[in-house]
Structures are given as structure tokens and as C-alpha cells.
Amino acid sequence: MEAANTNSAVGDAPAGSGADTINFAANLDNETITLDRAFLGAITVSDSHDLTIDAGALSKLTIDADDPTPNRTGTGIRIFAITDPTGGAAPSLVELIGLTLTGADEQDEGGAIFSNARLVVRDSIIVGNEADSGGGIFVEVAGGGPTARSVLTIDDSLIEGNSADAGAGIAVVSGTSSTPTSDAVRISNTTIKDNKASFGDGGGVYAQLFGAEMAIDDNTLLELNEAGDGGAVYARLSAGATLAIEAATIEQNDAGIGAGVHATIAGGSAVAIDQTTFNDNEATSNGGAVYATLSGTSSLDVTASSFVQNDAQSGGAAFVLVDSSSSVNFGQNTFDRNEASIHGGGVFLTGQGQPASVSVVDSTFVQNDAGSSSGRGGGLYVDLPGVTLSQLNFEANTAA
């Protein structure tokens, strides 16, 4: 690692030169490398050139940070500390392939991985790590502006059993209100499960994006995650940021608000959810599967998705709060056996003033329930003027 960082020969390792690749000997197959907390601490990557750390030729290679305590105390170490010596001017690309990372207990950001560089995690397992933010992975890359950059790609991996105050599985921060970015984040064909931000935001994924775009797609599964808000996904979007969730499954997540997805959408930002399944998510307050608040010229589109047996106080499947400049569209969705203890067993729509555009079209509401003694809108509760309702099928929904 030092040879790659310094481009100098170290022991038997030849000097790095430009982009480097680190492979592992065959005799490490199914072995565990345990980090020495007192002697070396985290593995530091600080090269200005690209680096690939590839254990893909092995069946399994585990790097264990040897957490000294069973609960999150911050008395341990992280595994990878990836820094950017260019300060965002030209961040390198670091790829981690075929690794299992476990046992981190970091008092700041990034349990298993902290990265200020562009990061790819592929065919890897991030399990049982702890931090204040980003128990599994924390990424924040400086700079950016209008230059398009892929700052985080996670593919064909497992993010499981991590904990943090925010972003127990994954936390991503991109840009600021004064310096939005054109960064891109993608999570594909990955399972994110049983991560806990019990008193914070984002059990599975936490994203604070100013101008950046994030995609969660290609059969990604988010299940059994817990948080104060946003059990599976918590997204705070501004300055034209986007979140696209497509062909994903989001199930059995728990939160106070928005057990599946909690999205704050502002400043011309947009959330699009398509061909996604929400099953058995539960919020103790509002928005069993989806909770969204919109301001300014922002938008929410939910299409060709199914919501089954989600539960909340209001908006068993979805709770949406919209202002006068925003637009919301629900189209070609199925809402089946969702429950609200107050209003809107399926969908609850509310806001102030007449929004730019709100529509619920070509959708089916079956056996949804608003179960309180004063509950309204077993399938759909609308407290907004000018909403377009078209080609809707209501069957056996119940309310007081």
C-alpha cells in the first residue's frame, strides 16, 4: 500500500507508477487479515493516481478492524481511510473488489470506508461496522461544480448489519448550497439490509445532495433497515439534485417517518420512483412506504410501482406534502392492503395553496384501510385543490 501511495519501492513491493493494482496471493483465500489497532490503525490510501485493490480471484478475503466492543463506542478504528491530496481538483478513483470488510468502530464518519476520492465498491461485503455517520461507507468528495464526476458506484455487493447516527449502511454528501455539483452516485444489484440508524436518518442510505444525481436500481434490495426517519433511504435534495429509484425492492423497513423512502425535495430537485416494490414497511408517524415534502419547482413521479401492506398513522403507502410551485404524479401504481391509523390508507396528499400539478391516474386501490374512528380516505385522501384524478379503480377500501 505504501509503495502505491508513494510511488517508491517498499520491501518486496515495486514502486508504483501512475495507476496501481494490488492483488492478493492465493494462500489468502478464505483468510482474515486483522488490523492492529495500536500499531497501524486504518489502511490509508492517499495517492493522487487511481488505485484498484482486487481480491476478486479469491473465494473470500476478510479485513477485520477488530472492534474491541460489542456496541458502537468509537473506541475502534475504520478500515480504509481514502483521502484526496488534490483537494477536489482531480480526485483519484479507488476501486475495491471482492473484499469483506468488518469490525470497524469509528467515532467520526466512515466505519469500514471513509473516502474523499471517487470510489467503486464491487462484489464486496460490508458487514458489522459502526461510525457516527456512514457506518459502512461514507463518501464526500470536495470540488466538483459543473464537472460531471462519478463519485460513488456500488455494484453487486452486500451492505449488512452496520450502524450509525445517520446513514448506517451508506452516507453520501455532495456539494453545498453555494457550490452545487454534477456528481453521480449509483447503487445497483446490491442488497442493503439490517442496518440501523435508530435515532437518526437513513438506516440503509443517507444522501445529502446539492445538484448531484443518485440512482438506486437494477434489482437492488433494501430490507429490514431502521432509522428515526427514512428507514431504507433518507434523501435531502436541493439545487436541482435528482434521485431515481428503479426496479428495486424496498421491504420490511421501519422508521418514525418514511419507513421506505423519506425525501425532502427542494430547489428544482426531482425524485422518480419507477417499477419498484414496497412491501410491509412501517412508520410510527406518516408515510409507511414513501414520505415526501416538496418546495419550489420540485417534482415527484411515482410510476408502475406496487405498494403492499405498508403501515403508518397517515399515508399508509405514501404521504406527500406539496407547495404551490411543485408537481406530483402517481401513475400506473397498485396500492394493496395498506393501512393508516388516521387518514389515507393508501395515499395522503396535502399542502398549502394550489400546486402546479398533482395527478393520480391509471392506478388501483384494493383493500386499503383508514382505521381510526374518524379516519378518512381508505384508499386515497386528498386535501388539495386542483388535483387530477383519472382512470382509478377502487375496490373494498374502508374508512370510518
mmCIF file of C-alpha atoms in Angstrom:
data_model
loop_
_atom_site.group_PDB
_atom_site.id
_atom_site.type_symbol
_atom_site.label_atom_id
_atom_site.label_comp_id
_atom_site.label_asym_id
_atom_site.label_seq_id
_atom_site.Cartn_x
_atom_site.Cartn_y
_atom_site.Cartn_z
ATOM 1 C CA MET A 1 0.000 0.000 0.000
ATOM 2 C CA GLU A 2 2.824 2.383 0.863
ATOM 3 C CA ALA A 3 4.512 1.638 -2.472
ATOM 4 C CA ALA A 4 1.282 2.587 -4.277
ATOM 5 C CA ASN A 5 0.822 5.746 -2.196
ATOM 6 C CA THR A 6 4.389 6.989 -2.552
ATOM 7 C CA ASN A 7 5.412 5.546 -5.941
ATOM 8 C CA SER A 8 8.529 4.217 -4.173
ATOM 9 C CA ALA A 9 9.715 0.648 -3.657
ATOM 10 C CA VAL A 10 8.851 -0.676 -0.176
ATOM 11 C CA GLY A 11 10.220 -4.080 0.813
ATOM 12 C CA ASP A 12 9.295 -6.583 -1.881
ATOM 13 C CA ALA A 13 6.680 -4.255 -3.376
ATOM 14 C CA PRO A 14 7.898 -2.433 -6.510
ATOM 15 C CA ALA A 15 7.477 1.309 -6.869
ATOM 16 C CA GLY A 16 4.077 2.390 -8.072
ATOM 17 C CA SER A 17 3.844 4.394 -11.260
ATOM 18 C CA GLY A 18 0.600 6.113 -12.176
ATOM 19 C CA ALA A 19 -2.428 3.880 -11.668
ATOM 20 C CA ASP A 20 -1.743 0.855 -9.445
ATOM 21 C CA THR A 21 -3.372 -2.514 -8.805
ATOM 22 C CA ILE A 22 -2.973 -4.546 -5.623
ATOM 23 C CA ASN A 23 -3.796 -8.250 -5.853
ATOM 24 C CA PHE A 24 -3.617 -10.926 -3.168
ATOM 25 C CA ALA A 25 -1.743 -14.211 -3.011
ATOM 26 C CA ALA A 26 -3.732 -17.423 -3.497
ATOM 27 C CA ASN A 27 -2.828 -18.628 0.008
ATOM 28 C CA LEU A 28 -5.012 -15.838 1.425
ATOM 29 C CA ASP A 29 -8.157 -17.470 0.035
ATOM 30 C CA ASN A 30 -10.811 -17.656 2.786
ATOM 31 C CA GLU A 31 -8.417 -15.985 5.226
ATOM 32 C CA THR A 32 -8.849 -12.951 7.501
ATOM 33 C CA ILE A 33 -6.444 -10.035 7.761
ATOM 34 C CA THR A 34 -6.885 -8.489 11.221
ATOM 35 C CA LEU A 35 -5.793 -4.884 11.596
ATOM 36 C CA ASP A 36 -3.611 -3.956 14.564
ATOM 37 C CA ARG A 37 -5.415 -1.015 16.184
ATOM 38 C CA ALA A 38 -2.471 0.132 18.256
ATOM 39 C CA PHE A 39 0.292 -0.303 15.678
ATOM 40 C CA LEU A 40 -1.029 0.644 12.247
ATOM 41 C CA GLY A 41 -4.669 1.660 12.584
ATOM 42 C CA ALA A 42 -6.672 2.129 9.406
ATOM 43 C CA ILE A 43 -5.369 1.381 5.914
ATOM 44 C CA THR A 44 -4.610 4.787 4.422
ATOM 45 C CA VAL A 45 -4.888 5.475 0.696
ATOM 46 C CA SER A 46 -3.620 8.899 -0.316
ATOM 47 C CA ASP A 47 -2.330 8.522 -3.871
ATOM 48 C CA SER A 48 -3.214 11.117 -6.494
ATOM 49 C CA HIS A 49 -3.306 8.284 -9.064
ATOM 50 C CA ASP A 50 -6.029 5.661 -9.473
ATOM 51 C CA LEU A 51 -5.799 2.523 -7.353
ATOM 52 C CA THR A 52 -7.502 -0.881 -7.595
ATOM 53 C CA ILE A 53 -7.471 -3.277 -4.634
ATOM 54 C CA ASP A 54 -8.685 -6.547 -6.117
ATOM 55 C CA ALA A 55 -9.421 -9.753 -4.236
ATOM 56 C CA GLY A 56 -11.800 -10.961 -6.928
ATOM 57 C CA ALA A 57 -9.651 -14.006 -7.750
ATOM 58 C CA LEU A 58 -10.197 -15.365 -4.232
ATOM 59 C CA SER A 59 -13.346 -17.037 -2.903
ATOM 60 C CA LYS A 60 -13.289 -14.691 0.088
ATOM 61 C CA LEU A 61 -10.872 -12.333 1.796
ATOM 62 C CA THR A 62 -11.875 -10.605 5.031
ATOM 63 C CA ILE A 63 -10.292 -7.497 6.514
ATOM 64 C CA ASP A 64 -11.296 -7.187 10.172
ATOM 65 C CA ALA A 65 -10.797 -3.954 12.144
ATOM 66 C CA ASP A 66 -11.135 -5.979 15.340
ATOM 67 C CA ASP A 67 -13.800 -3.876 17.111
ATOM 68 C CA PRO A 68 -12.958 -4.134 20.825
ATOM 69 C CA THR A 69 -16.546 -3.582 21.991
ATOM 70 C CA PRO A 70 -19.868 -5.170 21.029
ATOM 71 C CA ASN A 71 -21.668 -1.802 20.743
ATOM 72 C CA ARG A 72 -20.873 1.445 18.932
ATOM 73 C CA THR A 73 -18.433 3.334 21.160
ATOM 74 C CA GLY A 74 -15.943 4.870 18.712
ATOM 75 C CA THR A 75 -13.081 3.141 20.510
ATOM 76 C CA GLY A 76 -12.010 1.139 17.475
ATOM 77 C CA ILE A 77 -10.742 2.134 14.033
ATOM 78 C CA ARG A 78 -12.010 2.345 10.475
ATOM 79 C CA ILE A 79 -10.675 0.023 7.774
ATOM 80 C CA PHE A 80 -9.995 2.259 4.760
ATOM 81 C CA ALA A 81 -9.240 5.978 5.041
ATOM 82 C CA ILE A 82 -9.133 7.263 1.452
ATOM 83 C CA THR A 83 -8.048 10.869 1.074
ATOM 84 C CA ASP A 84 -7.698 13.169 -1.909
ATOM 85 C CA PRO A 85 -4.384 15.061 -1.967
ATOM 86 C CA THR A 86 -5.683 17.286 -4.783
ATOM 87 C CA GLY A 87 -8.419 18.788 -2.605
ATOM 88 C CA GLY A 88 -11.105 18.001 -5.181
ATOM 89 C CA ALA A 89 -9.202 19.378 -8.179
ATOM 90 C CA ALA A 90 -8.572 15.902 -9.637
ATOM 91 C CA PRO A 91 -9.719 13.213 -7.197
ATOM 92 C CA SER A 92 -8.383 9.761 -7.957
ATOM 93 C CA LEU A 93 -10.509 6.651 -8.493
ATOM 94 C CA VAL A 94 -10.214 3.887 -5.892
ATOM 95 C CA GLU A 95 -11.790 0.500 -6.671
ATOM 96 C CA LEU A 96 -12.362 -2.154 -4.019
ATOM 97 C CA ILE A 97 -13.251 -5.563 -5.448
ATOM 98 C CA GLY A 98 -14.075 -8.853 -3.766
ATOM 99 C CA LEU A 99 -13.438 -7.759 -0.176
ATOM 100 C CA THR A 100 -15.308 -8.447 3.057
ATOM 101 C CA LEU A 101 -14.898 -5.539 5.495
ATOM 102 C CA THR A 102 -15.996 -5.914 9.110
ATOM 103 C CA GLY A 103 -15.336 -4.896 12.696
ATOM 104 C CA ALA A 104 -14.856 -1.134 12.315
ATOM 105 C CA ASP A 105 -15.899 1.190 15.155
ATOM 106 C CA GLU A 106 -15.088 4.787 14.197
ATOM 107 C CA GLN A 107 -16.076 7.844 16.248
ATOM 108 C CA ASP A 108 -16.414 10.082 13.156
ATOM 109 C CA GLU A 109 -17.533 9.433 9.565
ATOM 110 C CA GLY A 110 -16.981 6.187 7.721
ATOM 111 C CA GLY A 111 -16.768 2.919 9.611
ATOM 112 C CA ALA A 112 -15.486 0.455 7.028
ATOM 113 C CA ILE A 113 -14.685 3.098 4.375
ATOM 114 C CA PHE A 114 -14.150 6.840 4.545
ATOM 115 C CA SER A 115 -13.498 8.352 1.116
ATOM 116 C CA ASN A 116 -12.746 11.823 -0.221
ATOM 117 C CA ALA A 117 -11.836 10.248 -3.563
ATOM 118 C CA ARG A 118 -14.056 8.715 -6.216
ATOM 119 C CA LEU A 119 -14.984 5.230 -5.029
ATOM 120 C CA VAL A 120 -16.122 1.966 -6.617
ATOM 121 C CA VAL A 121 -17.159 -0.984 -4.439
ATOM 122 C CA ARG A 122 -17.864 -4.146 -6.403
ATOM 123 C CA ASP A 123 -18.557 -7.775 -5.433
ATOM 124 C CA SER A 124 -17.907 -6.925 -1.789
ATOM 125 C CA ILE A 125 -19.475 -7.411 1.645
ATOM 126 C CA ILE A 126 -19.588 -4.551 4.161
ATOM 127 C CA VAL A 127 -20.890 -6.078 7.393
ATOM 128 C CA GLY A 128 -20.944 -5.242 11.086
ATOM 129 C CA ASN A 129 -19.281 -1.810 11.083
ATOM 130 C CA GLU A 130 -20.037 1.300 13.171
ATOM 131 C CA ALA A 131 -19.497 5.064 12.952
ATOM 132 C CA ASP A 132 -21.209 8.344 13.773
ATOM 133 C CA SER A 133 -22.142 8.724 10.076
ATOM 134 C CA GLY A 134 -21.775 6.161 7.316
ATOM 135 C CA GLY A 135 -21.383 3.051 9.407
ATOM 136 C CA GLY A 136 -20.482 1.042 6.328
ATOM 137 C CA ILE A 137 -19.402 3.690 3.804
ATOM 138 C CA PHE A 138 -19.051 7.477 3.924
ATOM 139 C CA VAL A 139 -18.229 9.468 0.778
ATOM 140 C CA GLU A 140 -17.757 13.212 0.410
ATOM 141 C CA VAL A 141 -15.611 14.462 -2.483
ATOM 142 C CA ALA A 142 -14.596 18.113 -2.491
ATOM 143 C CA GLY A 143 -14.865 20.377 -5.529
ATOM 144 C CA GLY A 144 -16.958 19.333 -8.486
ATOM 145 C CA GLY A 145 -19.009 22.270 -9.659
ATOM 146 C CA PRO A 146 -20.325 21.757 -13.205
ATOM 147 C CA THR A 147 -17.805 18.989 -13.980
ATOM 148 C CA ALA A 148 -19.545 15.610 -14.182
ATOM 149 C CA ARG A 149 -17.943 13.042 -11.887
ATOM 150 C CA SER A 150 -18.941 9.580 -10.731
ATOM 151 C CA VAL A 151 -18.123 9.821 -7.020
ATOM 152 C CA LEU A 152 -19.620 6.533 -5.784
ATOM 153 C CA THR A 153 -20.551 3.279 -7.514
ATOM 154 C CA ILE A 154 -21.662 0.222 -5.547
ATOM 155 C CA ASP A 155 -22.420 -2.882 -7.582
ATOM 156 C CA ASP A 156 -23.236 -6.498 -6.791
ATOM 157 C CA SER A 157 -22.461 -6.088 -3.095
ATOM 158 C CA LEU A 158 -23.950 -6.681 0.350
ATOM 159 C CA ILE A 159 -24.223 -3.900 2.934
ATOM 160 C CA GLU A 160 -25.478 -5.535 6.133
ATOM 161 C CA GLY A 161 -25.683 -5.043 9.864
ATOM 162 C CA ASN A 162 -23.937 -1.668 10.090
ATOM 163 C CA SER A 163 -24.918 1.111 12.495
ATOM 164 C CA ALA A 164 -24.561 4.902 12.750
ATOM 165 C CA ASP A 165 -26.459 8.006 13.784
ATOM 166 C CA ALA A 166 -27.018 8.803 10.077
ATOM 167 C CA GLY A 167 -26.540 6.589 7.047
ATOM 168 C CA ALA A 168 -25.957 3.337 8.892
ATOM 169 C CA GLY A 169 -25.234 1.473 5.674
ATOM 170 C CA ILE A 170 -24.127 4.238 3.288
ATOM 171 C CA ALA A 171 -23.811 8.020 3.638
ATOM 172 C CA VAL A 172 -23.096 10.346 0.702
ATOM 173 C CA VAL A 173 -22.649 14.121 0.809
ATOM 174 C CA SER A 174 -22.191 16.069 -2.420
ATOM 175 C CA GLY A 175 -21.916 19.831 -2.792
ATOM 176 C CA THR A 176 -23.153 22.732 -0.703
ATOM 177 C CA SER A 177 -25.855 25.334 -1.104
ATOM 178 C CA SER A 178 -23.283 27.747 -2.535
ATOM 179 C CA THR A 179 -21.377 25.153 -4.604
ATOM 180 C CA PRO A 180 -23.671 22.533 -6.132
ATOM 181 C CA THR A 181 -22.103 19.683 -8.094
ATOM 182 C CA SER A 182 -22.801 17.494 -11.113
ATOM 183 C CA ASP A 183 -21.665 14.378 -9.264
ATOM 184 C CA ALA A 184 -23.215 10.971 -9.873
ATOM 185 C CA VAL A 185 -23.907 8.162 -7.388
ATOM 186 C CA ARG A 186 -25.168 4.718 -8.396
ATOM 187 C CA ILE A 187 -26.132 1.692 -6.322
ATOM 188 C CA SER A 188 -27.056 -1.338 -8.426
ATOM 189 C CA ASN A 189 -27.764 -5.028 -7.909
ATOM 190 C CA THR A 190 -26.903 -4.658 -4.229
ATOM 191 C CA THR A 191 -28.567 -5.840 -1.020
ATOM 192 C CA ILE A 192 -28.738 -3.297 1.815
ATOM 193 C CA LYS A 193 -30.227 -4.949 4.877
ATOM 194 C CA ASP A 194 -30.483 -4.836 8.641
ATOM 195 C CA ASN A 195 -28.641 -1.519 9.033
ATOM 196 C CA LYS A 196 -29.695 0.686 11.948
ATOM 197 C CA ALA A 197 -29.672 4.454 12.479
ATOM 198 C CA SER A 198 -32.110 4.077 15.321
ATOM 199 C CA PHE A 199 -32.199 7.732 16.394
ATOM 200 C CA GLY A 200 -31.039 9.391 13.171
ATOM 201 C CA ASP A 201 -31.741 9.440 9.445
ATOM 202 C CA GLY A 202 -31.194 6.815 6.770
ATOM 203 C CA GLY A 203 -30.942 3.272 8.024
ATOM 204 C CA GLY A 204 -29.867 1.921 4.656
ATOM 205 C CA VAL A 205 -28.830 5.017 2.684
ATOM 206 C CA TYR A 206 -28.398 8.685 3.625
ATOM 207 C CA ALA A 207 -27.885 11.213 0.813
ATOM 208 C CA GLN A 208 -27.435 14.978 1.085
ATOM 209 C CA LEU A 209 -27.149 16.203 -2.483
ATOM 210 C CA PHE A 210 -26.838 19.708 -3.898
ATOM 211 C CA GLY A 211 -27.146 19.328 -7.664
ATOM 212 C CA ALA A 212 -25.884 15.741 -7.778
ATOM 213 C CA GLU A 213 -27.755 12.740 -9.174
ATOM 214 C CA MET A 214 -28.301 9.423 -7.447
ATOM 215 C CA ALA A 215 -29.638 6.169 -8.892
ATOM 216 C CA ILE A 216 -30.701 3.074 -6.945
ATOM 217 C CA ASP A 217 -31.594 0.419 -9.485
ATOM 218 C CA ASP A 218 -31.049 -2.961 -11.138
ATOM 219 C CA ASN A 219 -32.732 -5.208 -8.573
ATOM 220 C CA THR A 220 -31.279 -3.518 -5.518
ATOM 221 C CA LEU A 221 -32.945 -4.797 -2.334
ATOM 222 C CA LEU A 222 -33.374 -2.653 0.775
ATOM 223 C CA GLU A 223 -34.860 -4.605 3.664
ATOM 224 C CA LEU A 224 -35.030 -4.707 7.457
ATOM 225 C CA ASN A 225 -33.322 -1.343 7.885
ATOM 226 C CA GLU A 226 -34.264 1.013 10.743
ATOM 227 C CA ALA A 227 -33.969 4.744 11.352
ATOM 228 C CA GLY A 228 -35.610 7.670 13.063
ATOM 229 C CA ASP A 229 -36.577 8.922 9.580
ATOM 230 C CA GLY A 230 -36.045 7.143 6.268
ATOM 231 C CA GLY A 231 -35.700 3.520 7.252
ATOM 232 C CA ALA A 232 -34.345 2.412 3.884
ATOM 233 C CA VAL A 233 -33.481 5.731 2.194
ATOM 234 C CA TYR A 234 -33.233 9.282 3.507
ATOM 235 C CA ALA A 235 -32.594 11.896 0.804
ATOM 236 C CA ARG A 236 -32.222 15.652 1.196
ATOM 237 C CA LEU A 237 -32.128 17.158 -2.285
ATOM 238 C CA SER A 238 -31.561 20.749 -3.387
ATOM 239 C CA ALA A 239 -30.188 22.837 -6.281
ATOM 240 C CA GLY A 240 -31.587 20.565 -8.974
ATOM 241 C CA ALA A 241 -30.450 17.261 -7.465
ATOM 242 C CA THR A 242 -32.162 14.038 -8.578
ATOM 243 C CA LEU A 243 -32.934 10.669 -7.043
ATOM 244 C CA ALA A 244 -34.055 7.830 -9.333
ATOM 245 C CA ILE A 245 -35.195 4.530 -7.819
ATOM 246 C CA GLU A 246 -35.950 1.945 -10.486
ATOM 247 C CA ALA A 247 -36.571 -1.811 -10.419
ATOM 248 C CA ALA A 248 -35.802 -2.010 -6.699
ATOM 249 C CA THR A 249 -37.468 -3.808 -3.802
ATOM 250 C CA ILE A 250 -37.955 -1.932 -0.526
ATOM 251 C CA GLU A 251 -39.477 -4.075 2.210
ATOM 252 C CA GLN A 252 -39.809 -4.568 5.959
ATOM 253 C CA ASN A 253 -38.091 -1.310 6.890
ATOM 254 C CA ASP A 254 -39.036 0.700 9.986
ATOM 255 C CA ALA A 255 -38.843 4.408 10.832
ATOM 256 C CA GLY A 256 -40.610 7.210 12.603
ATOM 257 C CA ILE A 257 -41.375 8.945 9.288
ATOM 258 C CA GLY A 258 -40.976 7.446 5.803
ATOM 259 C CA ALA A 259 -40.031 3.851 6.550
ATOM 260 C CA GLY A 260 -39.188 3.118 2.914
ATOM 261 C CA VAL A 261 -38.131 6.458 1.434
ATOM 262 C CA HIS A 262 -38.015 9.846 3.162
ATOM 263 C CA ALA A 263 -37.317 12.632 0.652
ATOM 264 C CA THR A 264 -37.023 16.375 1.165
ATOM 265 C CA ILE A 265 -37.155 17.805 -2.366
ATOM 266 C CA ALA A 266 -36.291 21.483 -2.828
ATOM 267 C CA GLY A 267 -34.796 23.972 -5.253
ATOM 268 C CA GLY A 268 -35.930 22.397 -8.511
ATOM 269 C CA SER A 269 -34.893 18.882 -7.483
ATOM 270 C CA ALA A 270 -36.699 15.717 -8.561
ATOM 271 C CA VAL A 271 -37.439 12.218 -7.305
ATOM 272 C CA ALA A 272 -38.565 9.497 -9.722
ATOM 273 C CA ILE A 273 -39.649 6.060 -8.493
ATOM 274 C CA ASP A 274 -40.417 3.507 -11.202
ATOM 275 C CA GLN A 275 -41.118 -0.241 -11.294
ATOM 276 C CA THR A 276 -40.333 -0.568 -7.603
ATOM 277 C CA THR A 277 -41.984 -2.768 -4.992
ATOM 278 C CA PHE A 278 -42.728 -1.537 -1.469
ATOM 279 C CA ASN A 279 -43.811 -4.302 0.903
ATOM 280 C CA ASP A 280 -44.527 -4.301 4.632
ATOM 281 C CA ASN A 281 -42.772 -1.070 5.596
ATOM 282 C CA GLU A 282 -43.944 0.566 8.828
ATOM 283 C CA ALA A 283 -43.727 4.164 10.032
ATOM 284 C CA THR A 284 -44.823 5.104 13.528
ATOM 285 C CA SER A 285 -45.808 8.534 12.167
ATOM 286 C CA ASN A 286 -46.524 9.286 8.477
ATOM 287 C CA GLY A 287 -45.595 7.650 5.181
ATOM 288 C CA GLY A 288 -45.332 3.901 5.558
ATOM 289 C CA ALA A 289 -43.506 3.387 2.257
ATOM 290 C CA VAL A 290 -42.863 6.939 0.994
ATOM 291 C CA TYR A 291 -42.803 10.314 2.736
ATOM 292 C CA ALA A 292 -42.036 13.349 0.584
ATOM 293 C CA THR A 293 -42.085 17.096 1.117
ATOM 294 C CA LEU A 294 -41.716 19.363 -1.922
ATOM 295 C CA SER A 295 -40.913 23.060 -2.183
ATOM 296 C CA GLY A 296 -40.159 25.354 -5.096
ATOM 297 C CA THR A 297 -40.282 23.961 -8.622
ATOM 298 C CA SER A 298 -39.557 20.418 -7.479
ATOM 299 C CA SER A 299 -41.212 17.205 -8.589
ATOM 300 C CA LEU A 300 -42.117 13.687 -7.513
ATOM 301 C CA ASP A 301 -43.067 10.969 -10.013
ATOM 302 C CA VAL A 302 -44.122 7.513 -8.839
ATOM 303 C CA THR A 303 -44.946 5.139 -11.687
ATOM 304 C CA ALA A 304 -45.544 1.445 -12.381
ATOM 305 C CA SER A 305 -44.861 0.516 -8.758
ATOM 306 C CA SER A 306 -46.641 -1.615 -6.172
ATOM 307 C CA PHE A 307 -47.354 -0.831 -2.526
ATOM 308 C CA VAL A 308 -48.448 -3.808 -0.429
ATOM 309 C CA GLN A 309 -49.220 -3.930 3.312
ATOM 310 C CA ASN A 310 -47.400 -0.780 4.345
ATOM 311 C CA ASP A 311 -48.492 0.943 7.549
ATOM 312 C CA ALA A 312 -48.433 4.456 9.081
ATOM 313 C CA GLN A 313 -50.552 6.954 11.004
ATOM 314 C CA SER A 314 -51.451 8.806 7.782
ATOM 315 C CA GLY A 315 -50.474 7.751 4.286
ATOM 316 C CA GLY A 316 -50.146 4.023 4.815
ATOM 317 C CA ALA A 317 -48.325 3.729 1.494
ATOM 318 C CA ALA A 318 -47.421 7.362 0.719
ATOM 319 C CA PHE A 319 -47.666 10.751 2.421
ATOM 320 C CA VAL A 320 -46.903 13.800 0.240
ATOM 321 C CA LEU A 321 -46.737 17.446 1.331
ATOM 322 C CA VAL A 322 -46.572 19.798 -1.663
ATOM 323 C CA ASP A 323 -46.368 23.572 -2.087
ATOM 324 C CA SER A 324 -47.799 25.849 -4.764
ATOM 325 C CA SER A 325 -44.896 25.578 -7.225
ATOM 326 C CA SER A 326 -44.288 21.821 -7.144
ATOM 327 C CA SER A 327 -45.649 18.912 -9.163
ATOM 328 C CA VAL A 328 -46.565 15.362 -8.159
ATOM 329 C CA ASN A 329 -47.625 12.449 -10.325
ATOM 330 C CA PHE A 330 -48.740 8.952 -9.338
ATOM 331 C CA GLY A 331 -49.404 6.802 -12.397
ATOM 332 C CA GLN A 332 -49.960 3.104 -13.105
ATOM 333 C CA ASN A 333 -49.465 2.042 -9.495
ATOM 334 C CA THR A 334 -51.115 -0.597 -7.329
ATOM 335 C CA PHE A 335 -51.984 0.052 -3.678
ATOM 336 C CA ASP A 336 -52.966 -3.164 -1.911
ATOM 337 C CA ARG A 337 -53.868 -3.694 1.778
ATOM 338 C CA ASN A 338 -52.025 -0.661 3.111
ATOM 339 C CA GLU A 339 -53.192 0.746 6.452
ATOM 340 C CA ALA A 340 -53.330 4.143 8.132
ATOM 341 C CA SER A 341 -54.454 4.539 11.707
ATOM 342 C CA ILE A 342 -55.770 8.041 10.877
ATOM 343 C CA HIS A 343 -56.219 9.159 7.219
ATOM 344 C CA GLY A 344 -55.232 7.882 3.791
ATOM 345 C CA GLY A 345 -54.850 4.130 3.944
ATOM 346 C CA GLY A 346 -53.220 4.185 0.517
ATOM 347 C CA VAL A 347 -52.114 7.750 -0.308
ATOM 348 C CA PHE A 348 -52.362 11.029 1.622
ATOM 349 C CA LEU A 349 -51.913 14.261 -0.384
ATOM 350 C CA THR A 350 -51.804 17.634 1.325
ATOM 351 C CA GLY A 351 -50.158 21.042 1.159
ATOM 352 C CA GLN A 352 -50.749 24.767 1.009
ATOM 353 C CA GLY A 353 -52.341 26.572 -1.924
ATOM 354 C CA GLN A 354 -52.893 25.112 -5.354
ATOM 355 C CA PRO A 355 -49.826 23.236 -6.584
ATOM 356 C CA ALA A 356 -48.505 23.499 -10.120
ATOM 357 C CA SER A 357 -49.676 19.981 -10.914
ATOM 358 C CA VAL A 358 -50.826 16.986 -8.895
ATOM 359 C CA SER A 359 -52.289 13.874 -10.502
ATOM 360 C CA VAL A 360 -53.207 10.344 -9.538
ATOM 361 C CA VAL A 361 -54.030 8.356 -12.658
ATOM 362 C CA ASP A 362 -54.424 4.846 -14.024
ATOM 363 C CA SER A 363 -53.972 3.195 -10.624
ATOM 364 C CA THR A 364 -55.675 0.576 -8.469
ATOM 365 C CA PHE A 365 -56.542 0.821 -4.775
ATOM 366 C CA VAL A 366 -57.583 -2.505 -3.200
ATOM 367 C CA GLN A 367 -58.445 -3.245 0.449
ATOM 368 C CA ASN A 368 -56.631 -0.270 1.908
ATOM 369 C CA ASP A 369 -57.872 0.945 5.281
ATOM 370 C CA ALA A 370 -58.008 4.180 7.286
ATOM 371 C CA GLY A 371 -58.913 2.533 10.521
ATOM 372 C CA SER A 372 -59.474 5.169 13.176
ATOM 373 C CA SER A 373 -62.926 6.153 14.352
ATOM 374 C CA SER A 374 -62.620 9.376 12.351
ATOM 375 C CA GLY A 375 -60.398 8.004 9.600
ATOM 376 C CA ARG A 376 -60.958 9.275 6.059
ATOM 377 C CA GLY A 377 -59.820 8.097 2.670
ATOM 378 C CA GLY A 378 -59.426 4.353 2.930
ATOM 379 C CA GLY A 379 -57.720 4.315 -0.453
ATOM 380 C CA LEU A 380 -56.923 7.976 -1.141
ATOM 381 C CA TYR A 381 -57.090 11.140 0.961
ATOM 382 C CA VAL A 382 -56.776 14.467 -0.877
ATOM 383 C CA ASP A 383 -56.566 17.809 0.885
ATOM 384 C CA LEU A 384 -55.527 19.954 -2.105
ATOM 385 C CA PRO A 385 -57.359 21.904 -4.794
ATOM 386 C CA GLY A 386 -56.970 21.169 -8.483
ATOM 387 C CA VAL A 387 -55.856 17.537 -8.251
ATOM 388 C CA THR A 388 -56.363 15.414 -11.388
ATOM 389 C CA LEU A 389 -57.920 12.010 -10.657
ATOM 390 C CA SER A 390 -58.408 9.764 -13.675
ATOM 391 C CA GLN A 391 -58.852 6.082 -14.518
ATOM 392 C CA LEU A 392 -58.743 4.913 -10.918
ATOM 393 C CA ASN A 393 -60.057 1.588 -9.677
ATOM 394 C CA PHE A 394 -61.191 1.394 -6.038
ATOM 395 C CA GLU A 395 -62.108 -1.994 -4.549
ATOM 396 C CA ALA A 396 -63.017 -2.814 -0.944
ATOM 397 C CA ASN A 397 -61.230 0.093 0.699
ATOM 398 C CA THR A 398 -62.510 1.031 4.158
ATOM 399 C CA ALA A 399 -62.632 4.109 6.417
ATOM 400 C CA ALA A 400 -64.733 5.370 9.316
#
